[in-house]
Amino acid sequence: MNQPLHLIDEFRDPAKAGALIDDIRRLLPRIERARQSPLQLMEFCGGHTHTIFRYGLEQLLPEGIELVHGPGCPVCVLPRGRVDACVALAERPEVILATFGDAMRVPGSHKSLLQAKAEGADVRMVYSPLDALALARKHPERQVVFFALGFETTMPSTALTVLAAAHEQIENFSLFCNHITTAPTIQAVLDTPGMVLDGFLAPGHVGMVIGTGPFRSIAERYRKPMVITGFEPLDILQSLWMLIKQIAAGRAEVENQYQRVVRRDGNAPGLTAMATVFEPHSTCQLRGLGSIGESGVRIRDSYARFDAERRFKVPDLTIADPAACQCGEVIKGAIRPWQCQAFGNSCTPQAPLGALMVSSEGACAAYYNYGNLPELLARQRQAQQGAAAS
Amino acid sequence: MQRPVNITCVIDEDHPVDACLGDWVLVHVGFAMSRIDAQEAEKTLALLAELGEMQQELDAMQSNGGQG
Amino acid sequence: MNRPADKPGQHLAADTITLAHGAGGKAMRQLIDTVFVAGFANNLLSPLEDQARLDLDDLLGEGDQLAMTTDCYVVDPLFFPGGDIGKLAVAGTVNDLAVGGAIPRYLSCGMIIEEGLPLDTLRRVVASMKSTADAAGVRIVTGDTKVVHRGAADKLFINTAGIGVIPRGIHIASQRARPGDAILINGHIGDHGAAIADARGEMSLHTDIQSDCRPLNALVQTMLAACPDIHCLRDATRGGVATVLNEFAQASDACLRIDDTRLPIRAEVRGLCELLGLDPLYLANEGKLLAVVPADAADAVLAAMRADPAGEHSVCIGHVAEAPTGSVILQTGFGGERIMDMLVGEQLPRIC
């Protein structure tokens, strides 16, 4: 009845899912490691987490596979101090703070951008950084600050917007830069003591920008299989199947499931724009993961006039997460969301403690909204009683 | 639906602006980030279809073996 | 898209609403006479007493219960593809009466106007209310106008209250969903929410999506003629289809199972939702209702719905089950399923 969306709906065809799942079921018993305990496969990217929950893919997988939801949700790893700094920027009377909708509800120490807006700050939701630049053109008497978030997927777009602002000599536009890079973040997860991961679904849209090379060096160094994965349900099932085949064959390679979008060398114009505007930043704080070397980027000196932090003297705040919040453990895949004592109790989507409960890509919000909440809370209680008894 | 999209990232010497007409592109935050390769998409789907046929044959063999 | 020309602008005093129009004097009287009484044009309003006087015998002839409802309407922009705030204010209140099984009869109209609103804008809204009321067979019989300082309201807010009569033998209630019942909807999901998102122009999109804003009282009476024992009926406005289904599930202590593949959603709405990361199940509708009907009546009700102009694309989207109680479960077509909860707050675009 519904008109199909070309190149999207083909990859949502349930008729093609059964064969993948059957073959995964056939391959699993041949994997020695899977006979001891379920294979731990991490989807790094929040977009994948969203698809997995939206289509209920976990329930389709045979026993012997567990999906671990990784840290690849840009708003989830944003530390509270950065949200506070952004709120402070938004509250300056001359500033229009333009942001993606994703960041509106992320809690800072005192308030979110949504609350700041309710109190009178001029916060505008935009679809594209170009829309923020258009706001700057339209309001020459104001200062438009774009809240630049995201991994390499969004970096070319903000870089090209800064280049456009420079070209047009738009002086009332700047970036509050919170971009982070993928490879160091994946390595931080893999370096976590006690981490047991058997394979990765690598983020397809990051791959689209940076190409397959950076993933290859991680796979070689850590000897973990990786599959660069698209965002439709068949993409994810096919990639899981490809991971299982690698594990069964004892391989640890980078494969590209998302061939229709990801090229080996990535996107040359995008990479050039990124390198022109941004440079690596020594360290970057990520919520839950702490300080990660070389994971941040900052605006180069030659574009310093577009850097909101240099224009406005933004305070550099480091504020610890609430003690009860175990977002960090969840992000690293060390515990499941319901194993956090705050989950569903002091931390709910209505009153979130941590960012994972806010973003629709956050693992905790996904479990809370799409999972079987009474069962999860019962399991949480059992675990607590078990811990108390021992 | 229409929306202006920046195409800097999908043009190069071999694929100038004029050549983009009719392209399917992946759009992210207002930027066309990649031309979607329809042939690769077909290949992926064909592989899945083939796997489905193989599974059916396997299933048929098993059910002939008395599984029902 | 630029903001439509309904923002209070630099018009001459004679062309715009001023505080004088709300001050109770001659200007106000003139506004009432020339805009409201002339615009709504009916003999119950024209005496301009402090209250409308309605004939009880007339109402008693139609049923044994009076239904009453009220709703406030704020929308930006005032005019959008497929409707405007006036059409919304009449259709919305008519629909709130209709989904109780009531035959809507009379509406009130309260307006809060920001000074500086062009008089012509007000006339257009009133004309739209009148034509929508005529289409729905209701009369606007009493009203009130307040004018507030610039910035104290956004252009124009409307409140309408409505009364209608529920015929004997109709017992529609959201706690009546029973296991086995069929769940029906009268057409495409999310058109209004998508049209408004587009019309606001914040996302620089251009679509052909029209709001589905329309009165549904004729459709409801057609459905009741086909099956007087409709169990639940509600229009899916703010919070969308997902919210109404959750309300039914909780009130009835039942589980509503929805088949994702049967949900009717226009390609343009799906496209907009893909681009902005929105879920059409939470988008507002202004001409869509959800019905829970006994399984053996489902085909007859569906046939009746499809014969009505407001229900051509009606479909069955799922059924009521027993457990888990109080929940709505979406079967994804992939064989997986997920719980479809109510939203915490406003749905925000998910992009990065």
mmCIF file of C-alpha atoms in Angstrom, chain C residues 42-328:
data_model
loop_
_atom_site.group_PDB
_atom_site.id
_atom_site.type_symbol
_atom_site.label_atom_id
_atom_site.label_comp_id
_atom_site.label_asym_id
_atom_site.label_seq_id
_atom_site.Cartn_x
_atom_site.Cartn_y
_atom_site.Cartn_z
ATOM 1 C CA ASN C 42 -26.655 32.582 12.574
ATOM 2 C CA ASN C 43 -29.769 33.582 14.460
ATOM 3 C CA LEU C 44 -28.604 32.156 17.801
ATOM 4 C CA LEU C 45 -25.572 34.441 17.907
ATOM 5 C CA SER C 46 -27.086 37.630 16.500
ATOM 6 C CA PRO C 47 -29.163 38.686 19.578
ATOM 7 C CA LEU C 48 -25.816 39.214 21.383
ATOM 8 C CA GLU C 49 -27.069 38.371 24.847
ATOM 9 C CA ASP C 50 -24.427 37.322 27.363
ATOM 10 C CA GLN C 51 -25.333 33.713 26.675
ATOM 11 C CA ALA C 52 -26.717 31.630 23.823
ATOM 12 C CA ARG C 53 -30.132 30.108 24.501
ATOM 13 C CA LEU C 54 -30.565 26.603 23.175
ATOM 14 C CA ASP C 55 -33.777 24.673 22.789
ATOM 15 C CA LEU C 56 -33.782 21.591 25.052
ATOM 16 C CA ASP C 57 -36.569 19.739 23.291
ATOM 17 C CA ASP C 58 -34.612 19.951 20.098
ATOM 18 C CA LEU C 59 -31.625 18.259 21.792
ATOM 19 C CA LEU C 60 -33.690 15.672 23.619
ATOM 20 C CA GLY C 61 -34.987 14.447 20.291
ATOM 21 C CA GLU C 62 -31.510 13.224 19.346
ATOM 22 C CA GLY C 63 -30.373 11.286 22.376
ATOM 23 C CA ASP C 64 -30.185 10.919 26.124
ATOM 24 C CA GLN C 65 -26.761 12.336 26.980
ATOM 25 C CA LEU C 66 -25.227 15.758 26.456
ATOM 26 C CA ALA C 67 -21.538 15.746 25.500
ATOM 27 C CA MET C 68 -19.416 18.798 26.244
ATOM 28 C CA THR C 69 -15.782 19.525 25.451
ATOM 29 C CA THR C 70 -13.329 22.409 25.177
ATOM 30 C CA ASP C 71 -9.985 22.863 23.507
ATOM 31 C CA CYS C 72 -7.495 25.671 22.944
ATOM 32 C CA TYR C 73 -5.800 26.178 19.608
ATOM 33 C CA VAL C 74 -2.349 27.657 19.138
ATOM 34 C CA VAL C 75 -0.540 26.998 15.898
ATOM 35 C CA ASP C 76 2.371 28.594 14.119
ATOM 36 C CA PRO C 77 1.916 29.516 11.310
ATOM 37 C CA LEU C 78 -1.769 30.485 11.435
ATOM 38 C CA PHE C 79 -2.235 29.356 7.820
ATOM 39 C CA PHE C 80 -0.673 26.108 6.629
ATOM 40 C CA PRO C 81 -1.140 23.751 3.672
ATOM 41 C CA GLY C 82 -4.515 22.068 4.101
ATOM 42 C CA GLY C 83 -5.887 24.359 6.794
ATOM 43 C CA ASP C 84 -5.577 27.229 9.230
ATOM 44 C CA ILE C 85 -6.167 27.908 12.915
ATOM 45 C CA GLY C 86 -9.884 28.568 12.313
ATOM 46 C CA LYS C 87 -10.527 25.287 10.541
ATOM 47 C CA LEU C 88 -8.510 23.540 13.244
ATOM 48 C CA ALA C 89 -10.488 25.198 16.050
ATOM 49 C CA VAL C 90 -13.820 24.029 14.661
ATOM 50 C CA ALA C 91 -12.810 20.600 13.368
ATOM 51 C CA GLY C 92 -10.844 19.789 16.519
ATOM 52 C CA THR C 93 -13.730 20.436 18.886
ATOM 53 C CA VAL C 94 -16.260 18.798 16.551
ATOM 54 C CA ASN C 95 -14.015 15.723 16.479
ATOM 55 C CA ASP C 96 -13.645 15.623 20.257
ATOM 56 C CA LEU C 97 -17.441 15.465 20.467
ATOM 57 C CA ALA C 98 -17.810 13.049 17.566
ATOM 58 C CA VAL C 99 -15.441 10.393 18.932
ATOM 59 C CA GLY C 100 -17.719 10.072 21.965
ATOM 60 C CA GLY C 101 -20.445 9.130 19.527
ATOM 61 C CA ALA C 102 -22.058 12.569 19.922
ATOM 62 C CA ILE C 103 -23.781 14.522 17.183
ATOM 63 C CA PRO C 104 -22.056 17.926 17.508
ATOM 64 C CA ARG C 105 -24.487 20.874 17.608
ATOM 65 C CA TYR C 106 -23.151 24.125 19.070
ATOM 66 C CA LEU C 107 -19.739 25.704 19.507
ATOM 67 C CA SER C 108 -18.450 28.717 21.390
ATOM 68 C CA CYS C 109 -15.510 30.770 20.178
ATOM 69 C CA GLY C 110 -13.119 32.639 22.473
ATOM 70 C CA MET C 111 -10.281 34.564 20.878
ATOM 71 C CA ILE C 112 -7.150 36.049 22.390
ATOM 72 C CA ILE C 113 -5.629 38.428 19.856
ATOM 73 C CA GLU C 114 -2.208 40.025 19.958
ATOM 74 C CA GLU C 115 -2.536 43.716 19.111
ATOM 75 C CA GLY C 116 -1.318 44.434 15.623
ATOM 76 C CA LEU C 117 -2.933 41.379 14.022
ATOM 77 C CA PRO C 118 -4.126 42.426 10.552
ATOM 78 C CA LEU C 119 -7.897 42.692 10.480
ATOM 79 C CA ASP C 120 -7.884 40.827 7.208
ATOM 80 C CA THR C 121 -6.170 37.859 8.878
ATOM 81 C CA LEU C 122 -8.930 37.754 11.483
ATOM 82 C CA ARG C 123 -11.602 37.890 8.765
ATOM 83 C CA ARG C 124 -9.985 34.995 6.922
ATOM 84 C CA VAL C 125 -9.869 32.919 10.111
ATOM 85 C CA VAL C 126 -13.520 33.674 10.880
ATOM 86 C CA ALA C 127 -14.558 32.773 7.318
ATOM 87 C CA SER C 128 -12.676 29.502 7.624
ATOM 88 C CA MET C 129 -14.403 28.742 10.950
ATOM 89 C CA LYS C 130 -17.770 29.440 9.370
ATOM 90 C CA SER C 131 -17.228 27.196 6.350
ATOM 91 C CA THR C 132 -15.869 24.378 8.519
ATOM 92 C CA ALA C 133 -18.822 24.729 10.900
ATOM 93 C CA ASP C 134 -21.227 24.573 7.948
ATOM 94 C CA ALA C 135 -19.508 21.467 6.629
ATOM 95 C CA ALA C 136 -19.798 19.812 10.052
ATOM 96 C CA GLY C 137 -23.397 20.951 10.582
ATOM 97 C CA VAL C 138 -22.660 22.938 13.768
ATOM 98 C CA ARG C 139 -23.329 26.560 14.700
ATOM 99 C CA ILE C 140 -21.052 28.977 16.557
ATOM 100 C CA VAL C 141 -23.489 30.532 19.009
ATOM 101 C CA THR C 142 -21.483 32.523 21.560
ATOM 102 C CA GLY C 143 -18.060 34.027 21.891
ATOM 103 C CA ASP C 144 -15.608 36.379 23.514
ATOM 104 C CA THR C 145 -12.673 38.473 22.361
ATOM 105 C CA LYS C 146 -9.683 39.766 24.273
ATOM 106 C CA VAL C 147 -6.885 41.837 22.834
ATOM 107 C CA VAL C 148 -3.501 41.679 24.591
ATOM 108 C CA HIS C 149 -0.280 43.715 24.327
ATOM 109 C CA ARG C 150 2.323 42.867 21.726
ATOM 110 C CA GLY C 151 4.301 39.866 22.888
ATOM 111 C CA ALA C 152 1.712 38.753 25.458
ATOM 112 C CA ALA C 153 0.314 36.268 22.923
ATOM 113 C CA ASP C 154 1.524 34.996 19.559
ATOM 114 C CA LYS C 155 -0.807 36.568 16.933
ATOM 115 C CA LEU C 156 -4.007 34.651 17.696
ATOM 116 C CA PHE C 157 -5.137 31.984 20.140
ATOM 117 C CA ILE C 158 -8.595 30.421 19.869
ATOM 118 C CA ASN C 159 -10.633 28.455 22.370
ATOM 119 C CA THR C 160 -13.726 26.613 21.268
ATOM 120 C CA ALA C 161 -16.084 24.685 23.503
ATOM 121 C CA GLY C 162 -18.728 22.444 22.000
ATOM 122 C CA ILE C 163 -21.819 20.532 22.954
ATOM 123 C CA GLY C 164 -23.446 17.638 21.199
ATOM 124 C CA VAL C 165 -25.936 14.892 21.857
ATOM 125 C CA ILE C 166 -25.110 11.212 22.261
ATOM 126 C CA PRO C 167 -27.823 8.990 20.830
ATOM 127 C CA ARG C 168 -29.258 6.259 23.050
ATOM 128 C CA GLY C 169 -27.386 2.967 23.137
ATOM 129 C CA ILE C 170 -23.926 4.328 22.349
ATOM 130 C CA HIS C 171 -21.274 3.388 24.930
ATOM 131 C CA ILE C 172 -17.912 4.281 23.469
ATOM 132 C CA ALA C 173 -15.200 4.254 26.152
ATOM 133 C CA SER C 174 -11.444 3.848 26.081
ATOM 134 C CA GLN C 175 -11.584 1.065 28.715
ATOM 135 C CA ARG C 176 -13.680 -1.214 26.482
ATOM 136 C CA ALA C 177 -10.939 -2.745 24.309
ATOM 137 C CA ARG C 178 -11.283 -6.527 24.589
ATOM 138 C CA PRO C 179 -8.948 -9.313 23.427
ATOM 139 C CA GLY C 180 -9.780 -10.168 19.836
ATOM 140 C CA ASP C 181 -11.063 -6.708 18.909
ATOM 141 C CA ALA C 182 -9.836 -5.171 15.664
ATOM 142 C CA ILE C 183 -8.026 -1.803 15.563
ATOM 143 C CA LEU C 184 -8.934 0.457 12.635
ATOM 144 C CA ILE C 185 -7.663 3.797 11.360
ATOM 145 C CA ASN C 186 -9.281 6.011 8.720
ATOM 146 C CA GLY C 187 -6.205 6.810 6.617
ATOM 147 C CA HIS C 188 -2.652 8.108 6.389
ATOM 148 C CA ILE C 189 -0.671 8.870 9.528
ATOM 149 C CA GLY C 190 1.235 12.035 10.395
ATOM 150 C CA ASP C 191 0.116 14.385 7.599
ATOM 151 C CA HIS C 192 -0.721 17.297 9.907
ATOM 152 C CA GLY C 193 2.492 17.114 11.935
ATOM 153 C CA ALA C 194 4.570 16.848 8.769
ATOM 154 C CA ALA C 195 2.707 19.729 7.090
ATOM 155 C CA ILE C 196 3.272 21.972 10.113
ATOM 156 C CA ALA C 197 6.978 21.015 10.363
ATOM 157 C CA ASP C 198 7.258 22.003 6.710
ATOM 158 C CA ALA C 199 5.171 25.181 6.988
ATOM 159 C CA ARG C 200 7.266 26.510 9.883
ATOM 160 C CA GLY C 201 10.129 26.641 7.439
ATOM 161 C CA GLU C 202 12.753 25.995 10.124
ATOM 162 C CA MET C 203 14.154 22.996 8.298
ATOM 163 C CA SER C 204 14.141 24.583 4.811
ATOM 164 C CA LEU C 205 12.108 21.748 3.328
ATOM 165 C CA HIS C 206 9.590 22.009 0.547
ATOM 166 C CA THR C 207 6.962 19.312 0.340
ATOM 167 C CA ASP C 208 3.457 18.881 -1.025
ATOM 168 C CA ILE C 209 2.173 17.451 2.256
ATOM 169 C CA GLN C 210 -1.245 18.828 3.239
ATOM 170 C CA SER C 211 -2.655 18.779 6.757
ATOM 171 C CA ASP C 212 -5.445 16.233 7.156
ATOM 172 C CA CYS C 213 -7.462 18.730 9.248
ATOM 173 C CA ARG C 214 -11.197 18.014 8.775
ATOM 174 C CA PRO C 215 -14.370 17.281 10.754
ATOM 175 C CA LEU C 216 -14.980 13.580 11.322
ATOM 176 C CA ASN C 217 -18.532 13.619 12.716
ATOM 177 C CA ALA C 218 -20.141 12.321 9.528
ATOM 178 C CA LEU C 219 -17.628 9.487 9.359
ATOM 179 C CA VAL C 220 -18.307 8.541 12.979
ATOM 180 C CA GLN C 221 -22.066 8.430 12.431
ATOM 181 C CA THR C 222 -21.495 6.202 9.371
ATOM 182 C CA MET C 223 -19.376 3.881 11.489
ATOM 183 C CA LEU C 224 -21.952 3.767 14.278
ATOM 184 C CA ALA C 225 -24.642 2.935 11.726
ATOM 185 C CA ALA C 226 -22.539 -0.047 10.646
ATOM 186 C CA CYS C 227 -21.798 -1.086 14.250
ATOM 187 C CA PRO C 228 -23.474 0.681 17.200
ATOM 188 C CA ASP C 229 -21.216 -1.273 19.574
ATOM 189 C CA ILE C 230 -17.917 0.405 18.703
ATOM 190 C CA HIS C 231 -15.778 -0.150 21.813
ATOM 191 C CA CYS C 232 -13.183 2.655 21.691
ATOM 192 C CA LEU C 233 -12.869 5.707 19.494
ATOM 193 C CA ARG C 234 -10.482 8.630 19.740
ATOM 194 C CA ASP C 235 -8.919 11.132 17.350
ATOM 195 C CA ALA C 236 -5.138 10.944 17.189
ATOM 196 C CA THR C 237 -4.089 14.578 17.585
ATOM 197 C CA ARG C 238 -1.093 15.650 19.685
ATOM 198 C CA GLY C 239 1.153 12.717 20.516
ATOM 199 C CA GLY C 240 -0.097 10.921 17.434
ATOM 200 C CA VAL C 241 -1.310 7.394 16.900
ATOM 201 C CA ALA C 242 1.118 5.925 19.434
ATOM 202 C CA THR C 243 -0.312 8.023 22.260
ATOM 203 C CA VAL C 244 -3.955 7.107 21.612
ATOM 204 C CA LEU C 245 -3.107 3.418 21.383
ATOM 205 C CA ASN C 246 -1.329 3.652 24.743
ATOM 206 C CA GLU C 247 -4.342 5.387 26.264
ATOM 207 C CA PHE C 248 -6.607 2.548 25.086
ATOM 208 C CA ALA C 249 -4.171 -0.109 26.324
ATOM 209 C CA GLN C 250 -3.862 1.443 29.771
ATOM 210 C CA ALA C 251 -7.549 2.243 30.246
ATOM 211 C CA SER C 252 -8.586 -1.235 29.093
ATOM 212 C CA ASP C 253 -5.760 -3.117 30.836
ATOM 213 C CA ALA C 254 -5.159 -4.839 27.533
ATOM 214 C CA CYS C 255 -2.328 -5.267 25.049
ATOM 215 C CA LEU C 256 -2.691 -3.630 21.660
ATOM 216 C CA ARG C 257 -0.673 -5.371 18.957
ATOM 217 C CA ILE C 258 0.032 -3.283 15.871
ATOM 218 C CA ASP C 259 1.391 -4.592 12.576
ATOM 219 C CA ASP C 260 4.059 -2.140 11.393
ATOM 220 C CA THR C 261 3.641 -3.188 7.758
ATOM 221 C CA ARG C 262 -0.032 -2.236 7.698
ATOM 222 C CA LEU C 263 0.392 1.339 8.932
ATOM 223 C CA PRO C 264 -0.632 3.699 6.126
ATOM 224 C CA ILE C 265 2.001 6.439 5.755
ATOM 225 C CA ARG C 266 2.526 8.594 2.685
ATOM 226 C CA ALA C 267 5.916 8.356 0.972
ATOM 227 C CA GLU C 268 6.495 12.093 1.486
ATOM 228 C CA VAL C 269 5.791 11.838 5.202
ATOM 229 C CA ARG C 270 8.089 8.834 5.461
ATOM 230 C CA GLY C 271 10.751 10.758 3.552
ATOM 231 C CA LEU C 272 10.479 13.749 5.849
ATOM 232 C CA CYS C 273 10.648 11.484 8.888
ATOM 233 C CA GLU C 274 13.727 9.670 7.508
ATOM 234 C CA LEU C 275 15.470 12.969 6.904
ATOM 235 C CA LEU C 276 14.673 14.530 10.282
ATOM 236 C CA GLY C 277 14.785 11.370 12.381
ATOM 237 C CA LEU C 278 11.139 11.623 13.431
ATOM 238 C CA ASP C 279 8.731 8.765 14.078
ATOM 239 C CA PRO C 280 5.435 9.240 12.168
ATOM 240 C CA LEU C 281 3.587 7.368 14.908
ATOM 241 C CA TYR C 282 4.129 10.370 17.190
ATOM 242 C CA LEU C 283 3.284 13.056 14.631
ATOM 243 C CA ALA C 284 0.030 14.961 15.168
ATOM 244 C CA ASN C 285 -3.038 14.291 13.045
ATOM 245 C CA GLU C 286 -6.138 16.477 12.799
ATOM 246 C CA GLY C 287 -8.409 14.223 10.758
ATOM 247 C CA LYS C 288 -7.535 10.727 11.911
ATOM 248 C CA LEU C 289 -9.338 8.522 14.381
ATOM 249 C CA LEU C 290 -8.567 5.120 15.848
ATOM 250 C CA ALA C 291 -11.382 2.693 16.456
ATOM 251 C CA VAL C 292 -11.451 -0.547 18.437
ATOM 252 C CA VAL C 293 -14.343 -2.689 17.241
ATOM 253 C CA PRO C 294 -15.538 -6.265 17.833
ATOM 254 C CA ALA C 295 -13.739 -8.588 15.406
ATOM 255 C CA ASP C 296 -16.956 -9.779 13.788
ATOM 256 C CA ALA C 297 -17.953 -6.178 12.975
ATOM 257 C CA ALA C 298 -14.568 -5.103 11.613
ATOM 258 C CA ASP C 299 -15.287 -5.744 7.941
ATOM 259 C CA ALA C 300 -18.629 -3.949 8.028
ATOM 260 C CA VAL C 301 -17.157 -0.920 9.811
ATOM 261 C CA LEU C 302 -14.198 -0.797 7.423
ATOM 262 C CA ALA C 303 -16.513 -0.929 4.405
ATOM 263 C CA ALA C 304 -18.594 1.907 5.830
ATOM 264 C CA MET C 305 -15.461 3.961 6.572
ATOM 265 C CA ARG C 306 -14.075 3.497 3.070
ATOM 266 C CA ALA C 307 -17.332 4.755 1.581
ATOM 267 C CA ASP C 308 -16.946 8.065 3.444
ATOM 268 C CA PRO C 309 -14.720 10.830 1.999
ATOM 269 C CA ALA C 310 -12.890 11.037 5.348
ATOM 270 C CA GLY C 311 -12.132 7.324 5.327
ATOM 271 C CA GLU C 312 -11.175 6.215 1.817
ATOM 272 C CA HIS C 313 -7.833 4.823 2.993
ATOM 273 C CA SER C 314 -9.143 3.100 6.108
ATOM 274 C CA VAL C 315 -7.347 -0.067 7.184
ATOM 275 C CA CYS C 316 -7.121 -2.527 10.024
ATOM 276 C CA ILE C 317 -3.718 -2.024 11.697
ATOM 277 C CA GLY C 318 -3.824 -4.618 14.439
ATOM 278 C CA HIS C 319 -5.783 -6.340 17.160
ATOM 279 C CA VAL C 320 -6.236 -6.437 20.906
ATOM 280 C CA ALA C 321 -4.513 -9.195 22.881
ATOM 281 C CA GLU C 322 -4.421 -10.021 26.593
ATOM 282 C CA ALA C 323 -0.844 -9.604 27.725
ATOM 283 C CA PRO C 324 1.288 -7.788 28.610
ATOM 284 C CA THR C 325 -1.511 -5.569 29.868
ATOM 285 C CA GLY C 326 -1.326 -1.838 29.449
ATOM 286 C CA SER C 327 1.150 -1.988 26.586
ATOM 287 C CA VAL C 328 1.274 -1.372 22.867
#
